[in-house]
Structures are given as structure tokens and as C-alpha cells.
Amino acid sequence: MQNKKAVVIFSGGQDSTTCLLQALQTYGNGNVEAITFKYGQRHSIELEKAQWIANDLGVKQTIIDTSVITSITHNALLDSQQTIEQQQGELPNTFVDGRNALFLLYAAIYAKGQGISDIITGVCETDFSGYPDCRDIFIKSMNVTLNLAMDYHFNLITPLMWLTKKETWALADQLGKLDYVIQHTHTCYEGVEGGCHQCPSCLLREKGLKEYLASKKQ
């Protein structure tokens, strides 16, 4: 894939970091860029981790401020005063309406300006919180919409779409980066260094890791 380039939507979490590491192996150093969104997330640690990882891996990172979204929607991921929770049969109150649509739009605008077609995002609908904008059908529809909107051939790539969290950890291990992802990524909704071990994101991450490490011993 020499000379072909990709943009990775990058938060510094387990999923997007695994996608970034895979992209570096696929496209080669110098052919991968990262886009990180400052959207009013409740904890700055997410941005700090993303910047540290991008710098450590030698990846060009562009940070885009989309915090205007906080003026038109309200939820626990944007408000540190809210308690993170999920009622049975409902979406978690961490769901940010329109977030992934906004991210993909801005990433596409940037990518086109750089002459890049491939946009990689770590969304998944196998082990996820039920967010509608993580579904494969949404990504496919957004791909068509962006192509039509800008008269440009974008290729939205979702390497983790059909993987469980256990399988995502396995992928990190296959890339030779399991320890790196464990040590340097941040997933916790509460912003706790190393994880709070209680929020939905921590529970999903830790369950998958426990399952993967157990499978390695068999």
C-alpha cells in the first residue's frame, strides 16, 4: 500500500489506538494521520492520552474543536456533574447525539483537503453500549452521504465493527502491542487514570481483557 494514506479518528482509547497501530502496519509510517476531537468531553485525560500516544508513535495529529455541540445537547459525557448511568432497555446517558456523524464529517473534510480517501474509525456494534451511531448501517449510509456531499470517493473503514472486546484485545496482541494498549490507553468515562473499574466503558474493557488473557492460558 505504498503511498496510499489514511486518517484515523483517534481518541486515545483502546479501540482507536488499536486501529491506529494497525493502520501504521498497513499503510506504513508517514502515511497515517490522526484526528482527535475536542468536543467538550468531561475529562481532559482523554485528550492528554491521545496527544501522548500520537507523539510517541510519531503520527501527525490534528485536534479539531467541536465543543459547540455542548450548546445544543446535554448528557453525562459532556457534564461532569451528572452521574453516569444506564436504565434497563435505554441508551446510556453518555450517548452524545450526532457525535460520530459530526466526527466523520469533519474527518472527511480534512481528508479530502489532504487528498486522502481512507478514513478509519474504531466503532463497533458487537460489544458496545448500544449507541446507534456505532452501527454498520449508519457507517455505510454516512459513507454514501459524504461521497455525495463532496463529490469525492471516501472509504470509511471499521476494522473492529464485528469484533468482541476479547477479539479487539487479540488484535492488539497480534500487532505485538497488547502491553502498549493496556498501559497507555484511556477508556474510563470517569476520567480515572488506570480506570475506575465501575463505569460501563471500564467494565466492557476489563471483561474483554480478562476473557482474552484466560483464552491464552488454555
PDB file of C-alpha atoms in Angstrom:
ATOM      1  CA  MET A   1       0.000   0.000   0.000  1.00  0.00           C
ATOM      2  CA  GLN A   2       2.903   2.288  -0.635  1.00  0.00           C
ATOM      3  CA  ASN A   3       1.917   5.977  -0.997  1.00  0.00           C
ATOM      4  CA  LYS A   4      -1.685   5.295  -0.003  1.00  0.00           C
ATOM      5  CA  LYS A   5      -2.631   7.242   3.089  1.00  0.00           C
ATOM      6  CA  ALA A   6      -5.224   7.072   5.823  1.00  0.00           C
ATOM      7  CA  VAL A   7      -6.732   9.257   8.523  1.00  0.00           C
ATOM      8  CA  VAL A   8      -7.648   7.622  11.848  1.00  0.00           C
ATOM      9  CA  ILE A   9     -10.294   9.151  14.118  1.00  0.00           C
ATOM     10  CA  PHE A  10      -8.340   8.929  17.338  1.00  0.00           C
ATOM     11  CA  SER A  11      -9.439   9.387  20.965  1.00  0.00           C
ATOM     12  CA  GLY A  12      -6.568   7.704  22.799  1.00  0.00           C
ATOM     13  CA  GLY A  13      -8.815   4.843  23.898  1.00  0.00           C
ATOM     14  CA  GLN A  14      -8.367   1.111  23.422  1.00  0.00           C
ATOM     15  CA  ASP A  15     -10.304   0.859  20.173  1.00  0.00           C
ATOM     16  CA  SER A  16      -8.948   3.863  18.299  1.00  0.00           C
ATOM     17  CA  THR A  17      -5.383   3.145  19.433  1.00  0.00           C
ATOM     18  CA  THR A  18      -5.656  -0.424  18.145  1.00  0.00           C
ATOM     19  CA  CYS A  19      -6.927   0.975  14.840  1.00  0.00           C
ATOM     20  CA  LEU A  20      -4.044   3.454  14.720  1.00  0.00           C
ATOM     21  CA  LEU A  21      -1.465   0.736  15.388  1.00  0.00           C
ATOM     22  CA  GLN A  22      -2.998  -1.487  12.717  1.00  0.00           C
ATOM     23  CA  ALA A  23      -3.037   1.409  10.232  1.00  0.00           C
ATOM     24  CA  LEU A  24       0.660   2.083  10.831  1.00  0.00           C
ATOM     25  CA  GLN A  25       1.451  -1.529   9.973  1.00  0.00           C
ATOM     26  CA  THR A  26      -0.856  -1.496   6.947  1.00  0.00           C
ATOM     27  CA  TYR A  27      -0.038   1.879   5.404  1.00  0.00           C
ATOM     28  CA  GLY A  28       3.428   2.472   6.829  1.00  0.00           C
ATOM     29  CA  ASN A  29       4.879   5.234   8.979  1.00  0.00           C
ATOM     30  CA  GLY A  30       4.402   8.619   7.386  1.00  0.00           C
ATOM     31  CA  ASN A  31       1.232   7.536   5.603  1.00  0.00           C
ATOM     32  CA  VAL A  32      -1.084   7.703   8.603  1.00  0.00           C
ATOM     33  CA  GLU A  33      -2.550  10.770  10.304  1.00  0.00           C
ATOM     34  CA  ALA A  34      -4.720  11.057  13.400  1.00  0.00           C
ATOM     35  CA  ILE A  35      -7.645  13.382  14.016  1.00  0.00           C
ATOM     36  CA  THR A  36      -8.709  13.994  17.595  1.00  0.00           C
ATOM     37  CA  PHE A  37     -11.850  15.862  18.566  1.00  0.00           C
ATOM     38  CA  LYS A  38     -12.151  18.235  21.483  1.00  0.00           C
ATOM     39  CA  TYR A  39     -15.908  18.048  21.843  1.00  0.00           C
ATOM     40  CA  GLY A  40     -16.371  19.121  25.441  1.00  0.00           C
ATOM     41  CA  GLN A  41     -15.675  15.700  26.943  1.00  0.00           C
ATOM     42  CA  ARG A  42     -15.839  15.787  30.729  1.00  0.00           C
ATOM     43  CA  HIS A  43     -12.208  14.826  31.338  1.00  0.00           C
ATOM     44  CA  SER A  44      -9.045  16.245  29.764  1.00  0.00           C
ATOM     45  CA  ILE A  45      -7.152  12.987  30.351  1.00  0.00           C
ATOM     46  CA  GLU A  46      -8.637  11.633  27.121  1.00  0.00           C
ATOM     47  CA  LEU A  47      -7.017  14.399  25.071  1.00  0.00           C
ATOM     48  CA  GLU A  48      -3.767  14.135  27.011  1.00  0.00           C
ATOM     49  CA  LYS A  49      -3.502  10.386  26.339  1.00  0.00           C
ATOM     50  CA  ALA A  50      -4.266  10.867  22.647  1.00  0.00           C
ATOM     51  CA  GLN A  51      -1.593  13.529  22.290  1.00  0.00           C
ATOM     52  CA  TRP A  52       0.980  11.432  24.157  1.00  0.00           C
ATOM     53  CA  ILE A  53       0.325   8.330  22.030  1.00  0.00           C
ATOM     54  CA  ALA A  54       0.382  10.234  18.727  1.00  0.00           C
ATOM     55  CA  ASN A  55       3.666  11.852  19.699  1.00  0.00           C
ATOM     56  CA  ASP A  56       5.124   8.558  20.904  1.00  0.00           C
ATOM     57  CA  LEU A  57       4.211   6.819  17.642  1.00  0.00           C
ATOM     58  CA  GLY A  58       5.388   9.718  15.509  1.00  0.00           C
ATOM     59  CA  VAL A  59       1.961  10.278  13.983  1.00  0.00           C
ATOM     60  CA  LYS A  60       0.813  13.706  12.798  1.00  0.00           C
ATOM     61  CA  GLN A  61      -2.184  14.642  14.921  1.00  0.00           C
ATOM     62  CA  THR A  62      -4.765  17.305  14.165  1.00  0.00           C
ATOM     63  CA  ILE A  63      -7.038  18.394  17.017  1.00  0.00           C
ATOM     64  CA  ILE A  64     -10.391  19.816  15.969  1.00  0.00           C
ATOM     65  CA  ASP A  65     -12.554  21.762  18.403  1.00  0.00           C
ATOM     66  CA  THR A  66     -16.196  20.720  18.054  1.00  0.00           C
ATOM     67  CA  SER A  67     -17.196  21.784  21.553  1.00  0.00           C
ATOM     68  CA  VAL A  68     -20.019  23.885  20.109  1.00  0.00           C
ATOM     69  CA  ILE A  69     -22.010  20.654  20.435  1.00  0.00           C
ATOM     70  CA  THR A  70     -22.255  21.303  24.180  1.00  0.00           C
ATOM     71  CA  SER A  71     -24.526  24.283  23.470  1.00  0.00           C
ATOM     72  CA  ILE A  72     -27.167  22.153  21.735  1.00  0.00           C
ATOM     73  CA  THR A  73     -27.155  18.817  23.568  1.00  0.00           C
ATOM     74  CA  HIS A  74     -26.724  17.710  27.160  1.00  0.00           C
ATOM     75  CA  ASN A  75     -25.575  14.378  28.590  1.00  0.00           C
ATOM     76  CA  ALA A  76     -23.267  12.787  31.141  1.00  0.00           C
ATOM     77  CA  LEU A  77     -20.283  12.534  28.808  1.00  0.00           C
ATOM     78  CA  LEU A  78     -20.254  16.320  28.495  1.00  0.00           C
ATOM     79  CA  ASP A  79     -21.265  17.191  32.053  1.00  0.00           C
ATOM     80  CA  SER A  80     -19.014  16.121  34.926  1.00  0.00           C
ATOM     81  CA  GLN A  81     -21.789  16.911  37.404  1.00  0.00           C
ATOM     82  CA  GLN A  82     -24.049  14.182  36.023  1.00  0.00           C
ATOM     83  CA  THR A  83     -23.841  10.622  37.312  1.00  0.00           C
ATOM     84  CA  ILE A  84     -23.107   8.138  34.550  1.00  0.00           C
ATOM     85  CA  GLU A  85     -25.869   5.562  34.402  1.00  0.00           C
ATOM     86  CA  GLN A  86     -27.942   3.349  32.149  1.00  0.00           C
ATOM     87  CA  GLN A  87     -31.551   2.385  32.702  1.00  0.00           C
ATOM     88  CA  GLN A  88     -32.572  -1.083  31.564  1.00  0.00           C
ATOM     89  CA  GLY A  89     -33.666  -1.045  27.942  1.00  0.00           C
ATOM     90  CA  GLU A  90     -32.392   2.514  27.365  1.00  0.00           C
ATOM     91  CA  LEU A  91     -29.258   4.083  25.943  1.00  0.00           C
ATOM     92  CA  PRO A  92     -26.596   5.055  28.485  1.00  0.00           C
ATOM     93  CA  ASN A  93     -26.780   8.736  29.404  1.00  0.00           C
ATOM     94  CA  THR A  94     -23.254   9.031  27.956  1.00  0.00           C
ATOM     95  CA  PHE A  95     -24.630   8.907  24.407  1.00  0.00           C
ATOM     96  CA  VAL A  96     -23.881  12.167  22.568  1.00  0.00           C
ATOM     97  CA  ASP A  97     -26.428  12.772  19.819  1.00  0.00           C
ATOM     98  CA  GLY A  98     -24.759  13.245  16.444  1.00  0.00           C
ATOM     99  CA  ARG A  99     -21.201  12.843  17.703  1.00  0.00           C
ATOM    100  CA  ASN A 100     -19.981  10.231  15.241  1.00  0.00           C
ATOM    101  CA  ALA A 101     -21.792  11.905  12.349  1.00  0.00           C
ATOM    102  CA  LEU A 102     -20.011  15.132  13.235  1.00  0.00           C
ATOM    103  CA  PHE A 103     -16.648  13.392  13.628  1.00  0.00           C
ATOM    104  CA  LEU A 104     -16.935  11.644  10.272  1.00  0.00           C
ATOM    105  CA  LEU A 105     -17.984  14.844   8.523  1.00  0.00           C
ATOM    106  CA  TYR A 106     -15.051  16.847   9.850  1.00  0.00           C
ATOM    107  CA  ALA A 107     -12.635  13.985   9.254  1.00  0.00           C
ATOM    108  CA  ALA A 108     -13.858  13.751   5.658  1.00  0.00           C
ATOM    109  CA  ILE A 109     -13.470  17.484   5.075  1.00  0.00           C
ATOM    110  CA  TYR A 110      -9.910  17.266   6.389  1.00  0.00           C
ATOM    111  CA  ALA A 111      -9.104  14.081   4.458  1.00  0.00           C
ATOM    112  CA  LYS A 112     -10.298  15.494   1.147  1.00  0.00           C
ATOM    113  CA  GLY A 113      -8.121  18.559   1.673  1.00  0.00           C
ATOM    114  CA  GLN A 114      -5.127  16.236   2.089  1.00  0.00           C
ATOM    115  CA  GLY A 115      -6.056  14.069  -0.895  1.00  0.00           C
ATOM    116  CA  ILE A 116      -6.815  11.113   1.400  1.00  0.00           C
ATOM    117  CA  SER A 117      -9.726   8.720   0.811  1.00  0.00           C
ATOM    118  CA  ASP A 118      -9.387   6.183   3.624  1.00  0.00           C
ATOM    119  CA  ILE A 119     -10.917   7.192   6.969  1.00  0.00           C
ATOM    120  CA  ILE A 120     -10.594   4.682   9.808  1.00  0.00           C
ATOM    121  CA  THR A 121     -12.828   4.667  12.860  1.00  0.00           C
ATOM    122  CA  GLY A 122     -12.957   2.195  15.753  1.00  0.00           C
ATOM    123  CA  VAL A 123     -16.734   1.944  16.066  1.00  0.00           C
ATOM    124  CA  CYS A 124     -18.185  -1.482  16.778  1.00  0.00           C
ATOM    125  CA  GLU A 125     -21.648  -2.979  17.133  1.00  0.00           C
ATOM    126  CA  THR A 126     -20.658  -6.345  18.590  1.00  0.00           C
ATOM    127  CA  ASP A 127     -19.534  -5.367  22.099  1.00  0.00           C
ATOM    128  CA  PHE A 128     -20.855  -1.845  22.535  1.00  0.00           C
ATOM    129  CA  SER A 129     -23.161   0.325  24.618  1.00  0.00           C
ATOM    130  CA  GLY A 130     -25.996   0.338  22.105  1.00  0.00           C
ATOM    131  CA  TYR A 131     -25.058   3.675  20.538  1.00  0.00           C
ATOM    132  CA  PRO A 132     -26.946   3.918  17.223  1.00  0.00           C
ATOM    133  CA  ASP A 133     -24.093   5.792  15.528  1.00  0.00           C
ATOM    134  CA  CYS A 134     -21.731   2.843  16.067  1.00  0.00           C
ATOM    135  CA  ARG A 135     -23.783   0.543  13.845  1.00  0.00           C
ATOM    136  CA  ASP A 136     -22.583  -0.738  10.490  1.00  0.00           C
ATOM    137  CA  ILE A 137     -25.727   0.530   8.743  1.00  0.00           C
ATOM    138  CA  PHE A 138     -25.006   4.067   9.941  1.00  0.00           C
ATOM    139  CA  ILE A 139     -21.391   3.957   8.755  1.00  0.00           C
ATOM    140  CA  LYS A 140     -22.449   2.665   5.316  1.00  0.00           C
ATOM    141  CA  SER A 141     -25.105   5.356   4.990  1.00  0.00           C
ATOM    142  CA  MET A 142     -22.653   8.035   6.110  1.00  0.00           C
ATOM    143  CA  ASN A 143     -20.153   6.821   3.542  1.00  0.00           C
ATOM    144  CA  VAL A 144     -22.703   7.323   0.764  1.00  0.00           C
ATOM    145  CA  THR A 145     -23.724  10.717   2.157  1.00  0.00           C
ATOM    146  CA  LEU A 146     -20.155  12.019   2.352  1.00  0.00           C
ATOM    147  CA  ASN A 147     -19.356  10.816  -1.161  1.00  0.00           C
ATOM    148  CA  LEU A 148     -22.424  12.636  -2.496  1.00  0.00           C
ATOM    149  CA  ALA A 149     -21.907  15.744  -0.361  1.00  0.00           C
ATOM    150  CA  MET A 150     -18.339  16.344  -1.528  1.00  0.00           C
ATOM    151  CA  ASP A 151     -18.294  14.506  -4.867  1.00  0.00           C
ATOM    152  CA  TYR A 152     -15.312  12.528  -3.622  1.00  0.00           C
ATOM    153  CA  HIS A 153     -14.679   8.843  -3.064  1.00  0.00           C
ATOM    154  CA  PHE A 154     -14.289   8.280   0.666  1.00  0.00           C
ATOM    155  CA  ASN A 155     -13.717   4.820   2.084  1.00  0.00           C
ATOM    156  CA  LEU A 156     -14.911   4.566   5.691  1.00  0.00           C
ATOM    157  CA  ILE A 157     -13.083   1.637   7.267  1.00  0.00           C
ATOM    158  CA  THR A 158     -14.221  -0.026  10.516  1.00  0.00           C
ATOM    159  CA  PRO A 159     -11.704  -2.744  11.476  1.00  0.00           C
ATOM    160  CA  LEU A 160     -13.442  -3.509  14.781  1.00  0.00           C
ATOM    161  CA  MET A 161     -17.069  -3.491  13.629  1.00  0.00           C
ATOM    162  CA  TRP A 162     -17.689  -7.211  14.129  1.00  0.00           C
ATOM    163  CA  LEU A 163     -15.140  -7.917  16.855  1.00  0.00           C
ATOM    164  CA  THR A 164     -15.912  -8.537  20.506  1.00  0.00           C
ATOM    165  CA  LYS A 165     -13.762  -6.715  23.059  1.00  0.00           C
ATOM    166  CA  LYS A 166     -11.940 -10.003  23.596  1.00  0.00           C
ATOM    167  CA  GLU A 167     -11.150 -10.126  19.866  1.00  0.00           C
ATOM    168  CA  THR A 168     -10.053  -6.487  19.877  1.00  0.00           C
ATOM    169  CA  TRP A 169      -7.530  -7.327  22.594  1.00  0.00           C
ATOM    170  CA  ALA A 170      -6.441 -10.301  20.489  1.00  0.00           C
ATOM    171  CA  LEU A 171      -5.863  -7.967  17.543  1.00  0.00           C
ATOM    172  CA  ALA A 172      -3.667  -5.710  19.679  1.00  0.00           C
ATOM    173  CA  ASP A 173      -1.678  -8.790  20.664  1.00  0.00           C
ATOM    174  CA  GLN A 174      -1.343  -9.890  17.030  1.00  0.00           C
ATOM    175  CA  LEU A 175       0.066  -6.464  16.273  1.00  0.00           C
ATOM    176  CA  GLY A 176       2.610  -7.009  19.064  1.00  0.00           C
ATOM    177  CA  LYS A 177       1.124  -4.119  21.040  1.00  0.00           C
ATOM    178  CA  LEU A 178      -1.006  -5.704  23.763  1.00  0.00           C
ATOM    179  CA  ASP A 179       1.030  -4.282  26.649  1.00  0.00           C
ATOM    180  CA  TYR A 180       1.190  -0.888  24.926  1.00  0.00           C
ATOM    181  CA  VAL A 181      -2.594  -0.677  24.645  1.00  0.00           C
ATOM    182  CA  ILE A 182      -3.084  -1.867  28.233  1.00  0.00           C
ATOM    183  CA  GLN A 183      -0.616   0.660  29.638  1.00  0.00           C
ATOM    184  CA  HIS A 184      -1.158   3.775  27.579  1.00  0.00           C
ATOM    185  CA  THR A 185      -4.795   3.972  26.508  1.00  0.00           C
ATOM    186  CA  HIS A 186      -7.662   5.561  28.405  1.00  0.00           C
ATOM    187  CA  THR A 187     -11.244   4.311  28.272  1.00  0.00           C
ATOM    188  CA  CYS A 188     -12.764   5.279  31.620  1.00  0.00           C
ATOM    189  CA  TYR A 189     -15.804   7.572  31.470  1.00  0.00           C
ATOM    190  CA  GLU A 190     -14.965   8.866  34.957  1.00  0.00           C
ATOM    191  CA  GLY A 191     -11.527  10.065  33.866  1.00  0.00           C
ATOM    192  CA  VAL A 192      -9.683   7.906  36.407  1.00  0.00           C
ATOM    193  CA  GLU A 193      -6.094   7.078  35.465  1.00  0.00           C
ATOM    194  CA  GLY A 194      -5.970   3.302  35.020  1.00  0.00           C
ATOM    195  CA  GLY A 195      -9.767   3.078  35.100  1.00  0.00           C
ATOM    196  CA  CYS A 196     -12.459   3.327  37.771  1.00  0.00           C
ATOM    197  CA  HIS A 197     -13.426  -0.359  37.231  1.00  0.00           C
ATOM    198  CA  GLN A 198     -17.102   0.552  37.583  1.00  0.00           C
ATOM    199  CA  CYS A 199     -18.326   2.639  34.629  1.00  0.00           C
ATOM    200  CA  PRO A 200     -19.792   0.835  31.582  1.00  0.00           C
ATOM    201  CA  SER A 201     -16.693   1.530  29.496  1.00  0.00           C
ATOM    202  CA  CYS A 202     -14.296   0.124  32.112  1.00  0.00           C
ATOM    203  CA  LEU A 203     -16.447  -2.951  32.665  1.00  0.00           C
ATOM    204  CA  LEU A 204     -16.561  -3.713  28.939  1.00  0.00           C
ATOM    205  CA  ARG A 205     -12.816  -3.191  28.516  1.00  0.00           C
ATOM    206  CA  GLU A 206     -11.857  -5.273  31.547  1.00  0.00           C
ATOM    207  CA  LYS A 207     -14.270  -8.101  30.769  1.00  0.00           C
ATOM    208  CA  GLY A 208     -12.793  -8.425  27.273  1.00  0.00           C
ATOM    209  CA  LEU A 209      -9.222  -8.375  28.560  1.00  0.00           C
ATOM    210  CA  LYS A 210      -9.957 -10.961  31.224  1.00  0.00           C
ATOM    211  CA  GLU A 211     -11.564 -13.239  28.643  1.00  0.00           C
ATOM    212  CA  TYR A 212      -8.644 -12.845  26.227  1.00  0.00           C
ATOM    213  CA  LEU A 213      -5.945 -13.468  28.820  1.00  0.00           C
ATOM    214  CA  ALA A 214      -7.851 -16.540  30.038  1.00  0.00           C
ATOM    215  CA  SER A 215      -8.038 -17.890  26.489  1.00  0.00           C
ATOM    216  CA  LYS A 216      -4.256 -17.544  26.097  1.00  0.00           C
ATOM    217  CA  LYS A 217      -3.722 -19.894  29.036  1.00  0.00           C
ATOM    218  CA  GLN A 218      -5.802 -22.677  27.509  1.00  0.00           C
TER     219      GLN A 218
END
